[in-house]
Coordinates of C-alpha atoms in Angstrom, one line a residue:
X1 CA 100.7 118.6 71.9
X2 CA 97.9 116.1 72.2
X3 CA 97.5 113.6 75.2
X4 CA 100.3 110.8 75.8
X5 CA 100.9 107.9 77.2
X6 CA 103.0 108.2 80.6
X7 CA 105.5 105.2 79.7
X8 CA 107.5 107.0 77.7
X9 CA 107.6 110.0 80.1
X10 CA 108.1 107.4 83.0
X11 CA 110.7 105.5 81.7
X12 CA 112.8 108.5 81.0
X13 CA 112.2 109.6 84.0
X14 CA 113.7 106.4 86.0
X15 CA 116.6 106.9 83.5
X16 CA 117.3 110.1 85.0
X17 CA 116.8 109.9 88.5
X18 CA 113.5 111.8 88.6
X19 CA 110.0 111.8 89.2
X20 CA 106.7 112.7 87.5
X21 CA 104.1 114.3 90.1
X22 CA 100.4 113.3 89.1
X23 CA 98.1 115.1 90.7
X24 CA 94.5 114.4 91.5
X25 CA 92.4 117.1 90.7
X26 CA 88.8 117.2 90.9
X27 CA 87.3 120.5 89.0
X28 CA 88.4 122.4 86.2
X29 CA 90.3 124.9 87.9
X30 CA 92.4 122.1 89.6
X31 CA 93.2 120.6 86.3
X32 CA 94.1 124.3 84.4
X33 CA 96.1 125.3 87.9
X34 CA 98.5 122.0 88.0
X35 CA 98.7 122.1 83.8
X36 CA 99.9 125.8 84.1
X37 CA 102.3 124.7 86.9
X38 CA 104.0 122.3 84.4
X39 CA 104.0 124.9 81.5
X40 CA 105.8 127.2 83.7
X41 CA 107.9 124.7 85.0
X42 CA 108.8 123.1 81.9
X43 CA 107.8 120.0 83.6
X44 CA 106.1 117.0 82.3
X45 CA 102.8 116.2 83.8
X46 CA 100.0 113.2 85.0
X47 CA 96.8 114.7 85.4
X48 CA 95.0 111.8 87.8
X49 CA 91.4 111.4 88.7
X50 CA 90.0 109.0 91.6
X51 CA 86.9 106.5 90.8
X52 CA 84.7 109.5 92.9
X53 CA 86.0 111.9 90.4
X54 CA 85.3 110.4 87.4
X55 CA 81.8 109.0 89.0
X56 CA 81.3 112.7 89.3
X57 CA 82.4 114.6 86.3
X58 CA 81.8 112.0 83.8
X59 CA 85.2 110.2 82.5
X60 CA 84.1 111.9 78.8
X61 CA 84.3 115.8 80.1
X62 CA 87.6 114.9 82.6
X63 CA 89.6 113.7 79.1
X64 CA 87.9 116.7 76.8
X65 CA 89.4 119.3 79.6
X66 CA 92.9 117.2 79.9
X67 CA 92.7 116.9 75.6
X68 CA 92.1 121.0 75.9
X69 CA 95.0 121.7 78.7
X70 CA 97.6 119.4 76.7
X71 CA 96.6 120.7 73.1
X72 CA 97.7 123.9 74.1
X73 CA 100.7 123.6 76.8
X74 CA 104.0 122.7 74.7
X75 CA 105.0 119.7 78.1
X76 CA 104.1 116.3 77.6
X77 CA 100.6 115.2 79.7
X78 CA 99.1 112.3 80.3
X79 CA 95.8 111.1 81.8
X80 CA 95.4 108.9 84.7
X81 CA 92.7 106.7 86.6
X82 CA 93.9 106.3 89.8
X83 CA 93.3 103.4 92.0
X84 CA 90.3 101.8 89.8
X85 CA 88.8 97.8 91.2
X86 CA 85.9 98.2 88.1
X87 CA 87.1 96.6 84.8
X88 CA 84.2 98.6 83.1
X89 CA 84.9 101.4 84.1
X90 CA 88.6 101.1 83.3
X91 CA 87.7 100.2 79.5
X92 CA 85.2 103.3 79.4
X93 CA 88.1 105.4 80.2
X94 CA 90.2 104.1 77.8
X95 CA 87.2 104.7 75.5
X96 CA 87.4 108.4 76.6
X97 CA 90.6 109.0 75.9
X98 CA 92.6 108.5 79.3
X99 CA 96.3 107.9 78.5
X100 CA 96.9 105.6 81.6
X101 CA 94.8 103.9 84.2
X102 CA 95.2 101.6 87.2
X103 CA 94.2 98.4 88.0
X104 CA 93.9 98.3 91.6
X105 CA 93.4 94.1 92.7
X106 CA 96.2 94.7 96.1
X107 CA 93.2 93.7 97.7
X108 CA 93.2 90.2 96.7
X109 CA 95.9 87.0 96.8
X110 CA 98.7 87.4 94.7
X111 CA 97.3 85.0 92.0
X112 CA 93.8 87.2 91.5
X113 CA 96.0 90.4 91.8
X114 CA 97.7 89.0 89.0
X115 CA 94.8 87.6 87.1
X116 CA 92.8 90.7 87.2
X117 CA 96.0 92.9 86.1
X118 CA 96.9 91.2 82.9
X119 CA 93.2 91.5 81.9
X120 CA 93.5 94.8 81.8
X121 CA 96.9 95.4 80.5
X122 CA 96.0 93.0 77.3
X123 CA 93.2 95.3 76.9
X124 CA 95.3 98.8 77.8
X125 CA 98.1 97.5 75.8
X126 CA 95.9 97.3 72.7
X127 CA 95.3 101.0 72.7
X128 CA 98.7 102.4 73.6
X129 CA 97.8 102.8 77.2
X130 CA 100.1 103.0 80.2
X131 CA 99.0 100.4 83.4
X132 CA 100.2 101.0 86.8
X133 CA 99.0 98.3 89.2
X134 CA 100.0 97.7 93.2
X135 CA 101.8 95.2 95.1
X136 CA 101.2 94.6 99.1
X137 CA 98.8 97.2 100.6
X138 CA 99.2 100.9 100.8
X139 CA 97.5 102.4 104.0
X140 CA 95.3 105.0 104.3
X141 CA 91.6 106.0 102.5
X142 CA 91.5 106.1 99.0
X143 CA 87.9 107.2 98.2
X144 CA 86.1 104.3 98.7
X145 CA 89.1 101.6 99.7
X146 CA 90.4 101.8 103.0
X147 CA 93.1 100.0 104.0
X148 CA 94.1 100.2 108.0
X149 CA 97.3 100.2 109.4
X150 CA 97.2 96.8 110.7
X151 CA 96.2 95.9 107.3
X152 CA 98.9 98.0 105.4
X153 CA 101.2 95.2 103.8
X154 CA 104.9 96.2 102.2
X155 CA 105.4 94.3 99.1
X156 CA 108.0 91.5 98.4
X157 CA 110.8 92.3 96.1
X158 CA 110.9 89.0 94.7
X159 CA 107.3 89.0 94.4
X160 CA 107.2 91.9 92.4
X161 CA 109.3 90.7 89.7
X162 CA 107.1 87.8 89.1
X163 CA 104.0 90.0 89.4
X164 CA 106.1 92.4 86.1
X165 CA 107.2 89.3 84.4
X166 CA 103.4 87.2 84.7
X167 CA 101.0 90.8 84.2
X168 CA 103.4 93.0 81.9
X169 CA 102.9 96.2 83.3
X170 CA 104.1 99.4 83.0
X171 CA 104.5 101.0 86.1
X172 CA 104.6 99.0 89.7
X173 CA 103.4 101.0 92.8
X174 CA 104.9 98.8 95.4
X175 CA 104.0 99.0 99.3
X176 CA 106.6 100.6 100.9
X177 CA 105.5 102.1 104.0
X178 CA 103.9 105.4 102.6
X179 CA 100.0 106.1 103.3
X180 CA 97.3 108.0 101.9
X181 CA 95.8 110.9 103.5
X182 CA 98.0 113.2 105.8
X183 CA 100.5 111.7 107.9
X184 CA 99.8 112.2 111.6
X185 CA 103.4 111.7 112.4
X186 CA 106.6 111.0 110.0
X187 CA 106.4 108.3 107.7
X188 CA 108.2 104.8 108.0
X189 CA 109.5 104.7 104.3
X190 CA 111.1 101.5 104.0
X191 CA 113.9 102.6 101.8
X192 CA 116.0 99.6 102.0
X193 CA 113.0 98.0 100.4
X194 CA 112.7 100.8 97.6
X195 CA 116.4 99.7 96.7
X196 CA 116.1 96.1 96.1
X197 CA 112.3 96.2 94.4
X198 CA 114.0 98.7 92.5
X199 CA 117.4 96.1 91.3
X200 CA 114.2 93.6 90.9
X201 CA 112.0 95.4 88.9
X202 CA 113.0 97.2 85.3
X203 CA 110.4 99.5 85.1
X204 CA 109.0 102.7 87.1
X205 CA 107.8 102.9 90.3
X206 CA 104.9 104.6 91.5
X207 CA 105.3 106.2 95.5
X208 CA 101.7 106.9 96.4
X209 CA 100.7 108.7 99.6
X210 CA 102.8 112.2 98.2
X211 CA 100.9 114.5 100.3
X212 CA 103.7 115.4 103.4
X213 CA 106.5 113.3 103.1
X214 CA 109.3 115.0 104.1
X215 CA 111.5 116.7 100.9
X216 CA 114.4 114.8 102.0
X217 CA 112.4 111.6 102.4
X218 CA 110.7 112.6 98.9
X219 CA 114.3 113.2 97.4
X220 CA 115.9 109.7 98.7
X221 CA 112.5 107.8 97.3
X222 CA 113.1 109.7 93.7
X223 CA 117.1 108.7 93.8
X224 CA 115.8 105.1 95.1
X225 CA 113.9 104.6 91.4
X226 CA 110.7 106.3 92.1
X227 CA 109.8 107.7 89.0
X228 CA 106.3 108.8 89.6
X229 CA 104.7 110.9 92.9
X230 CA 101.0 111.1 93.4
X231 CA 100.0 114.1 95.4
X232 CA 95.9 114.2 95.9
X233 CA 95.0 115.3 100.2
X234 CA 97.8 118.1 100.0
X235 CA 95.9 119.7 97.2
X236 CA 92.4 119.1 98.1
X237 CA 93.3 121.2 101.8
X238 CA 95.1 124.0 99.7
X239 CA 92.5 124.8 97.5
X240 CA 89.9 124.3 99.7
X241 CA 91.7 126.5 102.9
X242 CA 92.2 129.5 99.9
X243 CA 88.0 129.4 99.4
X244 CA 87.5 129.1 103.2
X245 CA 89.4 132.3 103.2
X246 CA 87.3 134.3 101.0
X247 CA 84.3 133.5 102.9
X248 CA 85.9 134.7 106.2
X249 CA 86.8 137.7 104.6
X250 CA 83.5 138.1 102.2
X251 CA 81.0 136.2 103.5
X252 CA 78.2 138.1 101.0
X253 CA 80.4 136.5 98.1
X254 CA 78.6 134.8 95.9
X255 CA 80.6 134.8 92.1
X256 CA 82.6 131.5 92.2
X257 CA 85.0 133.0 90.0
X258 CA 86.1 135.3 92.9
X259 CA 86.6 132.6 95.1
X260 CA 88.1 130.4 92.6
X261 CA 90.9 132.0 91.4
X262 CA 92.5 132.5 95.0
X263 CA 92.2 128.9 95.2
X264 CA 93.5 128.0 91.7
X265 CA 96.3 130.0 92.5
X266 CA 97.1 128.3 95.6
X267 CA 97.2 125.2 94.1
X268 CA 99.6 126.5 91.1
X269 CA 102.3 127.6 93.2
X270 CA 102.0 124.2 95.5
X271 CA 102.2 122.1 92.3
X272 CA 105.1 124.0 90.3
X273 CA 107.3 123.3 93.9
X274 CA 106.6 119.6 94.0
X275 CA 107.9 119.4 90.3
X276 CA 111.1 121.4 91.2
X277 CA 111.4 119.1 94.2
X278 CA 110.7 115.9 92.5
X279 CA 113.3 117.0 89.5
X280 CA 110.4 117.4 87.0
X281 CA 110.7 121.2 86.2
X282 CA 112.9 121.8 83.1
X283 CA 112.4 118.0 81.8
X284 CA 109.8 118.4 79.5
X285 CA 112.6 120.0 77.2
X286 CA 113.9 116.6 76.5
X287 CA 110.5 115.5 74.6
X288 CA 110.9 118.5 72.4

C-alpha cells in the first residue's frame, strides 16, 4: 500500500490502548530491517528521520526508499521528520513525500511555540500531513538541539490543551520526564502527569526518549495514552555493535554487504520486540 498519513494509525491506536514505534533509521538497510519487522509482525509502522539524516541522504531518496518499503509490505507506513526548527526544510519534505513531520519550537515561550506550530500545520494540513509538535522541554541530545537536565522542562496539562485548541495539531509530545539518548540511570516518568495531559488532550501522544525505558515503565506510558514510541540511540548501538563485530572477527573484510546484513538483522529482531511490547504487532490487520 502506498505511504500514509500517521493520524489515522495514531488515533486508532490511542483508541486501543497501544502504541506506534517510529524508528529513526539512517541507511537503507535500517529502513528495509524495521519495515520487515512490521511485515512480520503485522504491525503498523513510522519510519522517522532526524534533520542530520535528511541533511545527509537527501529528503527526496529517504521518501523514494520509504515509497519502495510501503508499496510492497501489506502494514500501513508512514514517514516522519523528527524534531525539525527549519520551516523550509519542513515544506521540502512535504514536497518529497513525507507523511508526517515535526515542528519542533519547545525551545521558545509558549506564544512563539504556538505561532511557529500553526504555520506549519496550516501548511501540513493542506496536503494531508500528520504534525506532531512538543510542549515543555525533553532532555537529552537530539542531533543538533541539546537540552540539559537543568533545562529539561515537564509540560503543563492545562497548557497543552490550549496549545491543541490554538495550533490544531495532530499529535502532542508532551515533557514528561523521558530523555534522549541512553538513560544512565532509571527514568523519572512522571506518570501522574501522563494521566491528566492525557484527560486534557484528545488526541495522541508522542513518548520520545524510547531507547531503555523499562518494559514495564514502557507498558504503563502506552495504557497512560501514549500512542506513539520513538526509538532512535537503542538502534543506532545495535546496528552499529553487529558491524563492530565483524571487524573483530574479519578484520580483512571489505564487502559491506557482509557486514551489513549481521547488522540489519540485529536491528530486525530489536524492532519486531518493541512492536510486540508496545501492542503494535498484529494491528495492522485492522487497516485491512
Amino acid at each position: 500500500m502506498p505511504l500514509v498519513s500517521s493520524t489515522a494509525m495514531l488515533n486508532e491506536a490511542r483508541r486501543n490502548g497501544y502504541a506506534v514505534v517510529a524508528f529513526n533509521v539512517h541507511t537503507l538497510e535500517m529502513l528495509q530491517a524495521v519495515a520487515e519487522a512490521a511485515e512480520e509482525t503485522e504491525s503498523p509502522l513510522i519510519i522517522q528521520t532526524t534533520v542530520g539524516t535528511v541533511k545527509h541522504l537527501g529528503p527526496e531518496y529517504v521518501a523514494a526508499a520509504a515509497t519502495v518499503a510501503a508499496d510492497r509490505s501489506r502494514v500501513p507506513i508512514a514517514l516522519h521528520l523528527d524534531h525539525c526548527t527549519d520551516f523550509s526544510l519542513i515544506v521540502r519534505c512535504i514536497r518529497a513525500g513525507y507523511t508526517s513531520v515535526m515542528i519542533d519550537a519547545s525551545m521558545h515561550p509558549f506564544e512563539e511555540n504556538v505561532r511557529q506550530t500553526a504555520k506549519v500545520t496550516e501548511i501540513a494540513h493542506a496536503a494531508g500531513v500528520n504534525v506532531e509538535a512538543e510542549l515543555g522541554k525533553v532532555g537529552g541530545v537530539e542531533d543538533d538541539i541539546v537540552v540539559t537536565e537543568h533545562e529539561a522542562l515537564l509540560a503543563d496539562p492545562d497548557e497543552c490543551a490550549l496549545f491543541l485548541e490554538r495550533t490544531g495539531v495532530d499529535t502532542l509530545a508532551p515533557a514528561i520526564g523521558t530523555a534522549h539518548g541512553i538513560y544512565k540511570g532509571e527514568p523519572r516518568i512522571d506518570f501522574e502527569r501522563i494521566a491528566k495531559i492525557a484527560e486534557r488532550v484528545p488526541v495522541p501522544l508522542v513518548l520520545h526518549g524510547g531507547s531503555g525505558i523499562p518494559e514495564e515503565q514502557v507498558k504503563r506510558c502506552v495504557s497512560l495514552g501514549m500512542a506513539k514510541m520513538n526509538v532512535a540511540t537503542e538502534l543506532r548501538i545495535l546496528f552499529s555493535d553487529a558491524i563492530k563485530r565483524v571487524f573483530a572477527e574479519h578484520p580483512e573484510e571489505n564487502d559491506p554487504r557482509k557486514y551489513m546484513v549481521p547488522a540489519k538483522q540485529a536491528l530486525k529482531q530489536a524492532a519486531a520486540a518493541k512492536m510486540r511490547l508496545t501492542g503494535a504487532a498484529g494491528r495492522a490487520r485492522d487497516f485491512r
